[in-house]
CSV table of C-alpha atoms and ligand atoms in Angstrom, one decimal:
chain,number,residue,atom,x,y,z
A,1,MET,CA,41.7,68.9,-64.0
A,2,SER,CA,43.2,66.5,-61.4
A,3,GLU,CA,47.0,66.6,-60.9
A,4,ALA,CA,48.7,64.0,-63.1
A,5,ALA,CA,51.0,61.5,-61.3
A,6,GLN,CA,54.6,62.0,-62.1
A,7,THR,CA,56.4,58.9,-63.4
A,8,LEU,CA,60.0,57.8,-63.5
A,9,ASP,CA,60.6,55.7,-66.5
A,10,GLY,CA,63.3,53.2,-67.0
A,11,TRP,CA,64.0,50.5,-69.5
A,12,TYR,CA,61.6,49.7,-72.3
A,13,VAL,CA,60.0,46.3,-72.2
A,14,LEU,CA,58.8,43.8,-74.8
A,15,HIS,CA,56.8,40.8,-73.7
A,16,ASP,CA,57.0,38.6,-76.8
A,17,LEU,CA,54.7,35.5,-76.7
A,18,ARG,CA,55.0,32.7,-79.2
A,19,THR,CA,53.3,29.5,-79.9
A,20,ILE,CA,55.3,26.5,-81.1
A,21,ASP,CA,54.0,25.0,-84.4
A,22,TRP,CA,54.4,21.4,-83.2
A,23,GLN,CA,53.3,20.0,-86.5
A,24,ALA,CA,56.0,21.8,-88.4
A,25,TRP,CA,58.6,21.1,-85.8
A,26,ASN,CA,57.8,17.4,-85.6
A,27,SER,CA,57.9,17.0,-89.4
A,28,ALA,CA,61.2,18.8,-89.7
A,29,SER,CA,64.4,16.7,-90.3
A,30,PRO,CA,66.9,16.4,-87.5
A,31,ALA,CA,69.3,18.6,-89.6
A,32,GLU,CA,66.6,21.3,-89.9
A,33,GLN,CA,65.9,21.1,-86.2
A,34,ASP,CA,69.6,21.3,-85.4
A,35,GLY,CA,70.0,24.4,-87.5
A,36,ALA,CA,67.0,26.1,-86.0
A,37,LEU,CA,68.1,25.2,-82.4
A,38,ASN,CA,71.6,26.6,-83.1
A,39,GLU,CA,70.2,29.9,-84.2
A,40,LEU,CA,67.8,30.0,-81.2
A,41,VAL,CA,70.6,29.3,-78.8
A,42,ASN,CA,72.9,31.9,-80.4
A,43,LEU,CA,70.1,34.5,-80.0
A,44,ILE,CA,69.6,33.6,-76.4
A,45,ASN,CA,73.3,33.7,-75.7
A,46,GLY,CA,73.6,37.1,-77.3
A,47,TRP,CA,70.7,38.4,-75.2
A,48,GLN,CA,72.3,37.0,-72.0
A,49,GLU,CA,75.6,38.7,-72.8
A,50,VAL,CA,73.6,42.0,-73.0
A,51,GLU,CA,72.3,41.3,-69.5
A,52,THR,CA,75.8,40.5,-68.2
A,53,ARG,CA,76.9,43.9,-69.5
A,54,GLY,CA,74.0,45.5,-67.6
A,55,GLU,CA,72.6,46.9,-70.8
A,56,GLY,CA,69.3,45.0,-70.7
A,57,SER,CA,67.6,41.9,-69.3
A,58,LEU,CA,65.9,38.7,-70.4
A,59,GLY,CA,63.4,36.3,-68.9
A,60,ILE,CA,62.2,33.2,-70.8
A,61,TYR,CA,59.3,31.1,-69.5
A,62,SER,CA,57.2,28.3,-70.8
A,63,ILE,CA,53.5,29.3,-70.6
A,64,VAL,CA,51.1,26.8,-69.0
A,65,GLY,CA,47.8,26.5,-70.9
A,66,GLN,CA,46.9,27.2,-74.5
A,67,LYS,CA,47.3,31.0,-74.7
A,68,ALA,CA,50.9,30.6,-75.9
A,69,ASP,CA,53.9,28.3,-75.4
A,70,LEU,CA,56.8,30.7,-74.8
A,71,ILE,CA,57.2,34.2,-73.4
A,72,PHE,CA,60.4,36.1,-73.9
A,73,MET,CA,60.5,39.2,-71.7
A,74,HIS,CA,63.1,41.7,-73.0
A,75,LEU,CA,64.3,45.0,-71.3
A,76,ARG,CA,66.4,47.5,-73.2
A,77,GLU,CA,67.3,51.2,-73.1
A,78,THR,CA,65.5,52.0,-76.4
A,79,LEU,CA,62.5,50.9,-78.5
A,80,GLU,CA,64.9,50.5,-81.4
A,81,GLU,CA,66.8,47.7,-79.6
A,82,LEU,CA,63.5,45.9,-78.8
A,83,ASN,CA,62.5,46.1,-82.4
A,84,ALA,CA,65.9,44.7,-83.5
A,85,ILE,CA,65.4,41.8,-81.1
A,86,GLU,CA,62.0,40.8,-82.5
A,87,ASN,CA,63.3,41.2,-86.1
A,88,ALA,CA,66.3,39.0,-85.4
A,89,PHE,CA,64.0,36.4,-83.9
A,90,ASN,CA,61.6,36.6,-86.9
A,91,ARG,CA,64.5,36.2,-89.3
A,92,SER,CA,65.9,33.2,-87.5
A,93,GLY,CA,65.4,29.6,-88.7
A,94,PHE,CA,63.6,28.9,-85.5
A,95,ALA,CA,60.9,31.4,-86.1
A,96,LYS,CA,59.3,29.4,-88.9
A,97,PHE,CA,58.4,26.8,-86.2
A,98,THR,CA,56.5,29.4,-84.2
A,99,ARG,CA,53.5,31.7,-84.5
A,100,LYS,CA,53.3,35.2,-83.1
A,101,GLU,CA,50.7,34.9,-80.3
A,102,TYR,CA,50.7,38.2,-78.4
A,103,SER,CA,53.1,41.0,-77.6
A,104,TYR,CA,53.1,43.9,-75.2
A,105,VAL,CA,55.2,47.1,-75.3
A,106,SER,CA,55.7,49.2,-72.2
A,107,VAL,CA,58.3,51.0,-70.1
A,108,VAL,CA,59.3,50.2,-66.5
A,109,GLU,CA,57.5,52.8,-64.4
A,110,LEU,CA,57.6,54.1,-60.9
A,111,SER,CA,55.1,56.7,-59.9
A,112,ASN,CA,55.4,59.4,-57.2
A,113,TYR,CA,52.4,58.4,-55.1
A,114,MET,CA,54.6,57.1,-52.3
A,115,ALA,CA,57.6,59.3,-52.9
A,116,ALA,CA,59.4,60.9,-49.9
A,117,PRO,CA,58.9,64.7,-50.1
A,118,GLY,CA,62.0,66.7,-50.9
A,119,VAL,CA,64.1,63.7,-52.1
A,120,ASP,CA,65.4,63.6,-55.7
A,121,PRO,CA,64.5,60.0,-56.5
A,122,MET,CA,67.2,59.7,-59.1
A,123,GLN,CA,69.7,60.1,-56.3
A,124,VAL,CA,68.4,57.0,-54.5
A,125,PRO,CA,70.3,54.0,-55.8
A,126,GLU,CA,67.5,51.5,-55.0
A,127,ILE,CA,65.1,53.5,-57.1
A,128,VAL,CA,67.5,53.8,-60.0
A,129,ALA,CA,68.1,50.0,-59.8
A,130,ARG,CA,64.3,49.4,-59.9
A,131,LEU,CA,64.0,51.4,-63.2
A,132,LYS,CA,66.5,49.2,-65.0
A,133,PRO,CA,65.9,45.8,-63.3
A,134,ILE,CA,67.8,42.6,-64.0
A,135,LEU,CA,65.0,40.1,-64.0
A,136,PRO,CA,65.1,37.6,-61.2
A,137,LYS,CA,65.4,34.0,-62.4
A,138,SER,CA,62.5,33.0,-60.3
A,139,LYS,CA,60.8,29.7,-61.1
A,140,HIS,CA,57.5,31.3,-62.2
A,141,ILE,CA,56.3,34.4,-64.0
A,142,CYS,CA,52.8,35.9,-64.1
A,143,PHE,CA,52.1,38.6,-66.7
A,144,TYR,CA,48.9,40.5,-67.3
A,145,PRO,CA,47.9,43.9,-68.6
A,146,MET,CA,45.5,46.2,-66.8
A,147,ASN,CA,43.7,49.6,-66.8
A,148,LYS,CA,42.4,51.9,-64.1
A,149,LYS,CA,38.7,52.5,-64.8
A,150,ARG,CA,37.4,55.7,-66.4
A,151,ASP,CA,33.6,55.2,-65.7
A,152,LEU,CA,31.4,58.1,-64.7
A,153,GLN,CA,31.1,57.0,-61.1
A,154,ASP,CA,34.5,55.3,-60.8
A,155,ASN,CA,37.0,57.4,-62.7
A,156,TRP,CA,40.5,57.0,-61.3
A,157,TYR,CA,41.7,59.9,-63.5
A,158,MET,CA,39.3,62.4,-62.0
A,159,LEU,CA,40.2,61.6,-58.3
A,160,PRO,CA,42.2,64.3,-56.6
A,161,MET,CA,45.9,63.5,-56.1
A,162,GLU,CA,45.5,63.3,-52.3
A,163,GLU,CA,42.8,60.6,-52.6
A,164,ARG,CA,44.8,58.6,-55.1
A,165,LYS,CA,47.8,58.8,-52.8
A,166,THR,CA,45.8,57.4,-49.9
A,167,LEU,CA,44.5,54.6,-52.0
A,168,MET,CA,47.9,53.8,-53.4
A,169,ARG,CA,49.3,53.6,-49.9
A,170,SER,CA,46.9,50.9,-49.1
A,171,HIS,CA,47.8,49.1,-52.3
A,172,GLY,CA,51.5,49.4,-51.5
A,173,MET,CA,51.0,48.0,-48.0
A,174,ILE,CA,49.4,44.9,-49.3
A,175,GLY,CA,52.2,44.5,-51.8
A,176,ARG,CA,54.8,44.8,-49.0
A,177,GLY,CA,53.3,41.9,-47.2
A,178,TYR,CA,54.6,39.8,-50.1
A,179,ALA,CA,58.2,41.1,-49.9
A,180,GLY,CA,60.6,38.3,-50.4
A,181,LYS,CA,57.9,36.1,-52.0
A,182,VAL,CA,56.8,38.1,-55.1
A,183,LYS,CA,58.8,40.6,-57.1
A,184,GLN,CA,56.7,42.9,-59.2
A,185,ILE,CA,57.6,45.0,-62.2
A,186,ILE,CA,55.1,47.6,-63.2
A,187,SER,CA,55.5,48.9,-66.7
A,188,GLY,CA,53.5,51.8,-68.1
A,189,SER,CA,52.0,51.4,-71.6
A,190,VAL,CA,49.8,54.5,-72.1
A,191,GLY,CA,50.5,55.5,-75.6
A,192,PHE,CA,52.3,52.3,-76.4
A,193,ASP,CA,49.9,49.4,-76.1
A,194,ASP,CA,46.2,48.5,-75.6
A,195,TRP,CA,46.2,48.6,-71.9
A,196,GLU,CA,47.6,51.2,-69.4
A,197,TRP,CA,50.1,48.9,-67.5
A,198,GLY,CA,51.8,45.6,-67.8
A,199,VAL,CA,52.1,43.8,-64.5
A,200,THR,CA,54.8,41.2,-64.3
A,201,LEU,CA,55.2,39.2,-61.2
A,202,PHE,CA,58.0,36.7,-60.3
A,203,ALA,CA,57.9,34.0,-57.6
A,204,ASP,CA,59.4,30.7,-56.7
A,205,ASP,CA,56.1,29.6,-55.3
A,206,ALA,CA,53.4,30.2,-58.0
A,207,LEU,CA,50.6,30.1,-55.4
A,208,GLN,CA,51.8,33.4,-54.1
A,209,PHE,CA,50.6,35.0,-57.3
A,210,LYS,CA,47.1,33.9,-56.6
A,211,LYS,CA,47.3,35.0,-53.0
A,212,LEU,CA,48.7,38.5,-53.8
A,213,VAL,CA,46.3,39.2,-56.7
A,214,TYR,CA,43.3,37.9,-54.7
A,215,GLU,CA,44.2,40.0,-51.7
A,216,MET,CA,44.5,43.1,-53.9
A,217,ARG,CA,41.0,42.4,-55.4
A,218,PHE,CA,39.6,43.4,-52.0
A,219,ASP,CA,41.6,46.6,-51.9
A,220,GLU,CA,39.8,49.6,-53.3
A,221,VAL,CA,42.4,50.4,-56.0
A,222,SER,CA,41.8,47.0,-57.6
A,223,ALA,CA,38.2,46.4,-56.4
A,224,ARG,CA,36.8,49.6,-57.7
A,225,TYR,CA,39.2,50.8,-60.4
A,226,GLY,CA,41.1,47.7,-61.7
A,227,GLU,CA,40.3,46.2,-65.1
A,228,PHE,CA,42.3,43.3,-66.2
A,229,GLY,CA,43.4,41.6,-69.5
A,230,SER,CA,44.5,38.0,-70.0
A,231,PHE,CA,46.7,36.4,-67.4
A,232,TYR,CA,49.8,34.4,-68.5
A,233,VAL,CA,51.5,32.1,-66.0
A,234,GLY,CA,54.7,30.2,-66.8
A,235,ASN,CA,57.7,28.2,-65.7
A,236,LEU,CA,61.3,29.3,-66.0
A,237,LEU,CA,63.3,28.2,-69.0
A,238,THR,CA,67.0,28.5,-69.8
A,239,GLY,CA,68.5,28.1,-73.3
A,240,GLU,CA,69.3,24.5,-72.3
A,241,SER,CA,65.9,23.6,-70.9
A,242,LEU,CA,64.2,25.2,-73.9
A,243,VAL,CA,66.1,23.0,-76.2
A,244,LYS,CA,65.2,20.0,-74.0
A,245,LEU,CA,61.5,21.0,-74.2
A,246,LEU,CA,61.7,20.9,-78.0
A,247,LEU,CA,63.6,17.7,-78.3
A,248,GLN,CA,62.0,15.5,-75.6
B,301,76R,O1,56.6,51.7,-56.2
B,301,76R,C1,56.4,51.2,-55.1
B,301,76R,O2,56.7,50.1,-54.8
B,301,76R,C2,55.6,52.0,-54.2
B,301,76R,C3,54.3,51.5,-54.0
B,301,76R,C4,53.6,51.0,-55.2
B,301,76R,C5,53.1,51.8,-56.3
B,301,76R,C6,53.2,53.3,-56.6
B,301,76R,C7,53.2,49.7,-55.5
B,301,76R,C8,53.6,48.6,-54.7
B,301,76R,N1,52.5,49.6,-56.7
B,301,76R,C9,52.5,50.9,-57.2
B,301,76R,C10,51.9,51.2,-58.4
B,301,76R,MN1,51.6,47.9,-57.5
B,301,76R,N2,50.9,46.3,-58.3
B,301,76R,C11,49.9,46.2,-59.2
B,301,76R,C12,49.4,44.9,-59.3
B,301,76R,O3,46.2,42.6,-59.7
B,301,76R,C13,46.0,43.8,-59.2
B,301,76R,O4,45.0,44.0,-58.5
B,301,76R,C14,46.9,44.9,-59.5
B,301,76R,C15,48.2,44.5,-60.2
B,301,76R,C16,50.1,44.1,-58.4
B,301,76R,C17,49.9,42.6,-58.2
B,301,76R,C18,51.0,45.0,-57.8
B,301,76R,C19,51.9,44.6,-56.8
B,301,76R,N3,50.9,49.0,-59.0
B,301,76R,C20,51.1,50.3,-59.2
B,301,76R,C21,50.4,50.7,-60.4
B,301,76R,C22,50.5,52.1,-61.1
B,301,76R,C23,49.3,52.9,-60.5
B,301,76R,C24,49.2,54.3,-61.0
B,301,76R,O5,50.2,54.9,-61.3
B,301,76R,O6,48.0,54.7,-61.0
B,301,76R,C25,49.8,49.6,-60.9
B,301,76R,C26,48.9,49.5,-62.1
B,301,76R,C27,50.0,48.6,-59.9
B,301,76R,C28,49.5,47.3,-60.0
B,301,76R,N4,52.6,46.8,-55.9
B,301,76R,C29,53.4,47.3,-54.9
B,301,76R,C30,52.6,45.4,-55.9
B,301,76R,C31,53.5,45.0,-54.9
B,301,76R,C32,53.9,43.6,-54.6
B,301,76R,C33,54.0,46.2,-54.3
B,301,76R,C34,54.9,46.3,-53.1
B,301,76R,C35,56.3,46.5,-53.5
B,301,76R,C36,57.3,46.7,-52.4
B,301,76R,O7,57.0,47.6,-51.6
B,301,76R,O8,58.3,46.0,-52.4
């Protein structure tokens, strides 16, 4: 058996994707809309307070294209808290104007492929901060789930540790070329969801997503072993701009 990678695991993550039921929304009375928006804004304000206390984080983006309309990305210490968040949303007066489109459950993950030998990673403040990240309020998000292949010829999980380390080094070097342009959060979902990882990228220039993902396609880790789910790309929302989007 090949040596399993050791992971450091941080906050749990829920990507909650919703579609707006425009027909229901447009036929609601102004009073109904007002009530729903109040509840929505209260929920968002509550989630933002949790972020201010450093006990979780929130990203809200408007999805471009027809796969969904909104993505709420929540990070919390426990799965119970994530569950409470989705239940509170589902109970709210706003939820009846939305449909559940897709969700993804994972946990922020760092693996030990690039770890410095002899260093306790939990004593390195940058590493600890990366496990419980406050999401950047970048203008754009790109989210997709992925696997590493388990085919007879191309089985990531049967490669020796040393080989995987070499491959991951090359992957990491490409990533570093995008420092300051793209921030990535890798969250592990083996045992939690239908793919093995969630990849969430943030950037102010959306074109950098395309450039980074494309460059990685030529790198062996992605070229040979990567399998990808649906891609969701979106534009930053605040509570205020979300209300505007609904009322315009
Ligand atoms: O944690 C680290 O930053 C160290 C290096 C590193 C690891 C271990 C790293 C760097 N990644 C790691 C692990 Mn990554 N990453 C992806 C994708 O679209 C594709 O082809 C792949 C999707 C992107 C865009 C990306 C970006 N990475 C992983 C893992 C877990 C692998 C495992 O355990 O087998 C996956 C699935 C994955 C996928 N990666 C970086 C980036 C970027 C931008 C970096 C540089 C980060 C930096 O140094 O600041």
